[in-house]
């Protein structure tokens, strides 16, 4: 079936080596007897990718597929399904051309369908494999959840709704199980990183504004990917929901759904479901019996089936207190690792309220994921702005007119920075109308990068101070703790300062030590050089003086390089180049900073 | 202008008055039914008859009244205080518009009657008793017969007449004197009931509307039925007796189609049946399976190995750094100049992402490349070949070869010890005397100087007219002869060293008889001449000589003339000559060279001759007169060659700064290539006794290497770079031009383009 070879090979002798193991793409098409579009679709769904043979027997500008991969495609039942589908489409077309609309509609209702379940299982035999590869899937689904439906690109409304649904389900799981670790607001969107079963999963969601669809993009390719990703994420969600004892295709409150607060609805659903499964159903029903009655009345009013279903699932009451109870209940289960516990505790006992202008979906996802309680300005919110127990209000406007004295008004960046630093940062810098301090990426290892921004250092200091606070304080008794807060705060600050001082002292000592060592080395070096000179004649020209130690080092370097093989030299140079690039980048940053500082002064 | 009365609904006394539309509907129902049950029930004629009558009845006067009334009402509503003229104008126009309306409704009536004609005719014979009273009442007993009998003619015809028509008696009815405008206006003002009065043009009289009539008009204006008692939505009472009727409605025989089954229906049914049989239509809906289920229930079962190739997971996209933040630190934001300078860069070097700063989260816009980035990632996923690559995380220091300690390899020249000053131009060449007491140097200023090594004293200076290319001592210590190449000449100079016996011998040797046949020498291209000026021999060549090398026995020496293409094509391909000093005899190098000769060296122990061309080194056996070996350097342009004193190893320096070490026993390819100099290597040299060799280059440095050659053939030579010697300054792009080792000590002499000679000692 493989295309006949062109050059002569003695009869009975088989192809050998790369030529026998690999085929080019066009050869693969011939073998599979499919069009390029089919092939693409199939290889995307099957996860087949080109491979790099050691020797490219047809030249560099070909893509090579392994023969086994092609055979793998050939035995795929989906291939037959696609062919069937295409011939069926021809039938419809024919019926339409003959104006036989009855037949056409009849045929339309019975179009052959296919499922990708088997493919998911085949590509990812273990659940951990999926989690490892989930990044692209999540990014894509979240992107499409934010896109507008466009007829011309064949992006229909249902697809977008499905994507939205899937993404919310995922977020609800992550939020509920406190698996979120890092959040980063970039120009490109919001990056989230969760850790599930030891796998770090990072995904990007676009900002909640109208997205633009460029023309120079092949949407059919993206939709093929999305088709697979949708199935994949559905199964992943199923498995994850199953792991926390929640029935998977969640049934949501239609009222909340209509108000586009799916996420909240979902989280409530999960909470209620897991609760009923862990607690006795009787207790749950008694706690919410009043609510149930209310609901019954409502239900009679609009007679929706969904509501009935909800009733069966014992949705919690609308009041925030119920949610709080649930949180406490969840805390009972002590199976989480340390990290999860930390995350759970971050916003504990804090109550947030979101203004209209802040990115609601993101914050609704993020704050509960770190143990906070949140409400928003709008219908179906768990509590209103006037609630006295609110501790923080998230606003993003130049000025805030009416202010409650009992709460703090902060910009949304505060939340994200707190999460990344894992401590509650002081809110002064994030007040309404101020330009917040720089938002730093949690994905960067500052030390390895070689440049630490100022704010990163500030955060580090605060973290150290916070850690100290957690430690038992010997001097402070219980009475002191009861004292007015400012005393505590003072103590806290002074402690932080002391800590800082100690740190700087240590640093200084280290520096001093290093300096001494260097001095010694230098001295030794000088002595050595002198002895060398002494052995040589005194007539040595004075103009040459002491040879530069740098020069010597360089010479040694160069001489070492002379002996290297070409391959090693290439590698060495590449490493050097990279180092150089890094240092250049860091130097540039430092230079810019210096310039900025000088311009400020 | 006449309308059927019922259409305006102005018959208040009618007990069951039906609007036209309603009656029409009813009629249609009748027709339907009649068709359905052809049972000869034709009693509906009463209805039709009634229609006919009413349509025929023309209640002109009443009608007129109504019209005027209506328009008046309009007027009153708008404003009452208008002058008479305006009033009359409005009056006219209102009348006209009203006429239009009534015409349309009149049409309807006519249409109705027309459609029912046939039925009516049929029904004529039938008695319609029960409804008779109602029919009669429809013609309204309270109706006043019109005074005028002109009938339905346009009133314009009587416009200019004194009369308006004729009464029943046929007498003219006189036109009444019209009230003039002022009077009518006054009457209007005086009489509050005046607005009810309407002028009837047809009968030429004023009619006063009653209260009831105005009410009716008001209701009509609102679009309601004229009578308050009338209920348009009254439940339909089917008072037609369908059963037990004696006579059928229609006489027509029932059509056949009523008795036989419909063909088209049968077709439709057949189609459905077929579709059901084929399974195209299914009645029981397929049970909806849950779309998602537990796919990874038990991971244990899935651990079996799959038959196909290993899956290579795609690399994850890079995580964002600080600069991608919506609010990065200020130092991450490039200045405007930097952004401008990006435009000058190549497209692939240009940074893909330029950091931006937004002061608040609400001002962050949508990322314009969001979809595109995602798409590109998709392309990467399915189009890029994936290879599993090991990420090497090695310390660059570990890549450097382990060299033996340099201290163990001492002695070697390391520091500059002496400088020989005196030349005015670049020192082109130096040569050490066999005993190591003297060195000679030739410079581009046209002098050859003789130095004492240890004192740096210049013993003697010879001056020539041209730049000195090359100097070479005779390797025999008892023959202190210096060969100097200057332009086209090679001078063999008596240095005047040594005792008298030696001097005598040298002088004897350097004596040439006067040429017997000068023309002969010219044809050969060389000539031996006595040089009186420098007390030596002048060996004239046809071309400038590049280098002179002595044979180890001191009798023979070779000269190389860098032949260019021109000479190469001539018959005089004699780029390399071998001269015999004792016989004053010169011979050509007997082999054909493939390439331009660069230098030629004698083997230090055997009678083997090395000629290096630009690419290769050819090794000839001079006794057997044949080519032994060809060493392929792989270099672009060989500049110099040196032979190890044992004779089995050769180093070749090239103009691209590479140094090749050949092991003659091993292979014709270089054993090792040392890429040490960034610029041309000008010369390479071996030490005669120490395991040292050196290279000097135009980059003003000289390298000293350790090069041990083991007698054991299985062991490869050990090459270790030892020292980089600096000190010379470059001039005109040239650096160190020559280097020579001291014959006994591990010292190195270097000659620089800065007119200095340096001695490096250990």
PDB file of N, CA and C in Angstrom, chain A residues 198-233:
ATOM      1  N   UNK A 198      -1.008  16.089  42.399  1.00  0.00           N
ATOM      2  CA  UNK A 198       0.424  16.304  42.224  1.00  0.00           C
ATOM      3  C   UNK A 198       0.816  16.898  40.887  1.00  0.00           C
ATOM      4  N   UNK A 199      -0.170  17.109  39.994  1.00  0.00           N
ATOM      5  CA  UNK A 199       0.140  17.701  38.697  1.00  0.00           C
ATOM      6  C   UNK A 199      -0.174  19.184  38.746  1.00  0.00           C
ATOM      7  N   UNK A 200       0.753  19.952  38.257  1.00  0.00           N
ATOM      8  CA  UNK A 200       0.496  21.394  38.203  1.00  0.00           C
ATOM      9  C   UNK A 200      -0.200  21.702  36.890  1.00  0.00           C
ATOM     10  N   UNK A 201      -1.354  22.268  36.985  1.00  0.00           N
ATOM     11  CA  UNK A 201      -2.138  22.554  35.782  1.00  0.00           C
ATOM     12  C   UNK A 201      -2.295  24.061  35.678  1.00  0.00           C
ATOM     13  N   UNK A 202      -1.801  24.599  34.607  1.00  0.00           N
ATOM     14  CA  UNK A 202      -1.861  26.044  34.412  1.00  0.00           C
ATOM     15  C   UNK A 202      -2.767  26.324  33.236  1.00  0.00           C
ATOM     16  N   UNK A 203      -3.648  27.272  33.382  1.00  0.00           N
ATOM     17  CA  UNK A 203      -4.471  27.641  32.232  1.00  0.00           C
ATOM     18  C   UNK A 203      -4.683  29.139  32.206  1.00  0.00           C
ATOM     19  N   UNK A 204      -5.092  29.580  31.051  1.00  0.00           N
ATOM     20  CA  UNK A 204      -5.238  31.020  30.802  1.00  0.00           C
ATOM     21  C   UNK A 204      -6.690  31.294  30.452  1.00  0.00           C
ATOM     22  N   UNK A 205      -7.263  32.279  31.131  1.00  0.00           N
ATOM     23  CA  UNK A 205      -8.607  32.694  30.719  1.00  0.00           C
ATOM     24  C   UNK A 205      -8.504  34.125  30.224  1.00  0.00           C
ATOM     25  N   UNK A 206      -9.195  34.427  29.141  1.00  0.00           N
ATOM     26  CA  UNK A 206      -9.127  35.805  28.649  1.00  0.00           C
ATOM     27  C   UNK A 206      -9.856  36.757  29.596  1.00  0.00           C
ATOM     28  N   UNK A 207      -9.538  38.035  29.485  1.00  0.00           N
ATOM     29  CA  UNK A 207     -10.234  39.028  30.292  1.00  0.00           C
ATOM     30  C   UNK A 207     -11.698  39.070  29.897  1.00  0.00           C
ATOM     31  N   UNK A 208     -12.522  39.439  30.836  1.00  0.00           N
ATOM     32  CA  UNK A 208     -13.960  39.416  30.582  1.00  0.00           C
ATOM     33  C   UNK A 208     -14.392  40.643  29.798  1.00  0.00           C
ATOM     34  N   UNK A 209     -13.894  40.753  28.606  1.00  0.00           N
ATOM     35  CA  UNK A 209     -14.328  41.824  27.702  1.00  0.00           C
ATOM     36  C   UNK A 209     -14.567  41.201  26.340  1.00  0.00           C
ATOM     37  N   UNK A 210     -15.163  41.975  25.467  1.00  0.00           N
ATOM     38  CA  UNK A 210     -15.496  41.465  24.142  1.00  0.00           C
ATOM     39  C   UNK A 210     -14.223  41.046  23.408  1.00  0.00           C
ATOM     40  N   UNK A 211     -14.199  39.821  22.934  1.00  0.00           N
ATOM     41  CA  UNK A 211     -13.022  39.332  22.216  1.00  0.00           C
ATOM     42  C   UNK A 211     -13.207  39.576  20.725  1.00  0.00           C
ATOM     43  N   UNK A 212     -12.082  39.691  20.037  1.00  0.00           N
ATOM     44  CA  UNK A 212     -12.151  39.867  18.585  1.00  0.00           C
ATOM     45  C   UNK A 212     -11.711  38.584  17.913  1.00  0.00           C
ATOM     46  N   UNK A 213     -12.351  38.271  16.800  1.00  0.00           N
ATOM     47  CA  UNK A 213     -11.980  37.076  16.066  1.00  0.00           C
ATOM     48  C   UNK A 213     -11.203  37.485  14.829  1.00  0.00           C
ATOM     49  N   UNK A 214      -9.933  37.159  14.765  1.00  0.00           N
ATOM     50  CA  UNK A 214      -9.159  37.525  13.576  1.00  0.00           C
ATOM     51  C   UNK A 214      -9.558  36.662  12.382  1.00  0.00           C
ATOM     52  N   UNK A 215      -9.256  37.166  11.195  1.00  0.00           N
ATOM     53  CA  UNK A 215      -9.646  36.443   9.989  1.00  0.00           C
ATOM     54  C   UNK A 215      -8.625  35.396   9.584  1.00  0.00           C
ATOM     55  N   UNK A 216      -7.373  35.639   9.963  1.00  0.00           N
ATOM     56  CA  UNK A 216      -6.314  34.758   9.467  1.00  0.00           C
ATOM     57  C   UNK A 216      -6.114  33.540  10.362  1.00  0.00           C
ATOM     58  N   UNK A 217      -7.199  32.995  10.801  1.00  0.00           N
ATOM     59  CA  UNK A 217      -7.122  31.820  11.665  1.00  0.00           C
ATOM     60  C   UNK A 217      -8.048  30.755  11.087  1.00  0.00           C
ATOM     61  N   UNK A 218      -7.545  29.542  11.025  1.00  0.00           N
ATOM     62  CA  UNK A 218      -8.359  28.447  10.514  1.00  0.00           C
ATOM     63  C   UNK A 218      -9.196  27.892  11.659  1.00  0.00           C
ATOM     64  N   UNK A 219     -10.452  28.309  11.698  1.00  0.00           N
ATOM     65  CA  UNK A 219     -11.275  27.935  12.844  1.00  0.00           C
ATOM     66  C   UNK A 219     -11.633  26.459  12.840  1.00  0.00           C
ATOM     67  N   UNK A 220     -11.626  25.864  11.659  1.00  0.00           N
ATOM     68  CA  UNK A 220     -12.038  24.460  11.639  1.00  0.00           C
ATOM     69  C   UNK A 220     -11.034  23.605  12.402  1.00  0.00           C
ATOM     70  N   UNK A 221      -9.761  23.967  12.290  1.00  0.00           N
ATOM     71  CA  UNK A 221      -8.743  23.242  13.053  1.00  0.00           C
ATOM     72  C   UNK A 221      -8.993  23.412  14.547  1.00  0.00           C
ATOM     73  N   UNK A 222      -9.249  24.654  14.925  1.00  0.00           N
ATOM     74  CA  UNK A 222      -9.473  24.916  16.350  1.00  0.00           C
ATOM     75  C   UNK A 222     -10.715  24.180  16.843  1.00  0.00           C
ATOM     76  N   UNK A 223     -11.732  24.136  15.994  1.00  0.00           N
ATOM     77  CA  UNK A 223     -12.962  23.478  16.426  1.00  0.00           C
ATOM     78  C   UNK A 223     -12.763  21.979  16.568  1.00  0.00           C
ATOM     79  N   UNK A 224     -11.913  21.427  15.712  1.00  0.00           N
ATOM     80  CA  UNK A 224     -11.614  19.996  15.860  1.00  0.00           C
ATOM     81  C   UNK A 224     -10.934  19.742  17.197  1.00  0.00           C
ATOM     82  N   UNK A 225      -9.991  20.590  17.502  1.00  0.00           N
ATOM     83  CA  UNK A 225      -9.327  20.455  18.801  1.00  0.00           C
ATOM     84  C   UNK A 225     -10.353  20.587  19.924  1.00  0.00           C
ATOM     85  N   UNK A 226     -11.199  21.574  19.754  1.00  0.00           N
ATOM     86  CA  UNK A 226     -12.168  21.844  20.809  1.00  0.00           C
ATOM     87  C   UNK A 226     -13.116  20.664  20.994  1.00  0.00           C
ATOM     88  N   UNK A 227     -13.447  20.010  19.901  1.00  0.00           N
ATOM     89  CA  UNK A 227     -14.353  18.865  19.957  1.00  0.00           C
ATOM     90  C   UNK A 227     -13.767  17.805  20.889  1.00  0.00           C
ATOM     91  N   UNK A 228     -12.494  17.561  20.701  1.00  0.00           N
ATOM     92  CA  UNK A 228     -11.857  16.560  21.551  1.00  0.00           C
ATOM     93  C   UNK A 228     -11.749  17.065  22.989  1.00  0.00           C
ATOM     94  N   UNK A 229     -11.355  18.298  23.113  1.00  0.00           N
ATOM     95  CA  UNK A 229     -11.131  18.848  24.453  1.00  0.00           C
ATOM     96  C   UNK A 229     -12.422  18.862  25.266  1.00  0.00           C
ATOM     97  N   UNK A 230     -13.522  19.120  24.578  1.00  0.00           N
ATOM     98  CA  UNK A 230     -14.811  19.151  25.264  1.00  0.00           C
ATOM     99  C   UNK A 230     -15.103  17.799  25.893  1.00  0.00           C
ATOM    100  N   UNK A 231     -14.932  16.770  25.066  1.00  0.00           N
ATOM    101  CA  UNK A 231     -15.177  15.419  25.576  1.00  0.00           C
ATOM    102  C   UNK A 231     -14.240  15.124  26.744  1.00  0.00           C
ATOM    103  N   UNK A 232     -12.995  15.474  26.519  1.00  0.00           N
ATOM    104  CA  UNK A 232     -11.977  15.191  27.533  1.00  0.00           C
ATOM    105  C   UNK A 232     -12.329  15.862  28.852  1.00  0.00           C
ATOM    106  N   UNK A 233     -12.634  17.139  28.762  1.00  0.00           N
ATOM    107  CA  UNK A 233     -12.892  17.882  30.002  1.00  0.00           C
ATOM    108  C   UNK A 233     -14.157  17.372  30.681  1.00  0.00           C
TER     109      UNK A 233
END
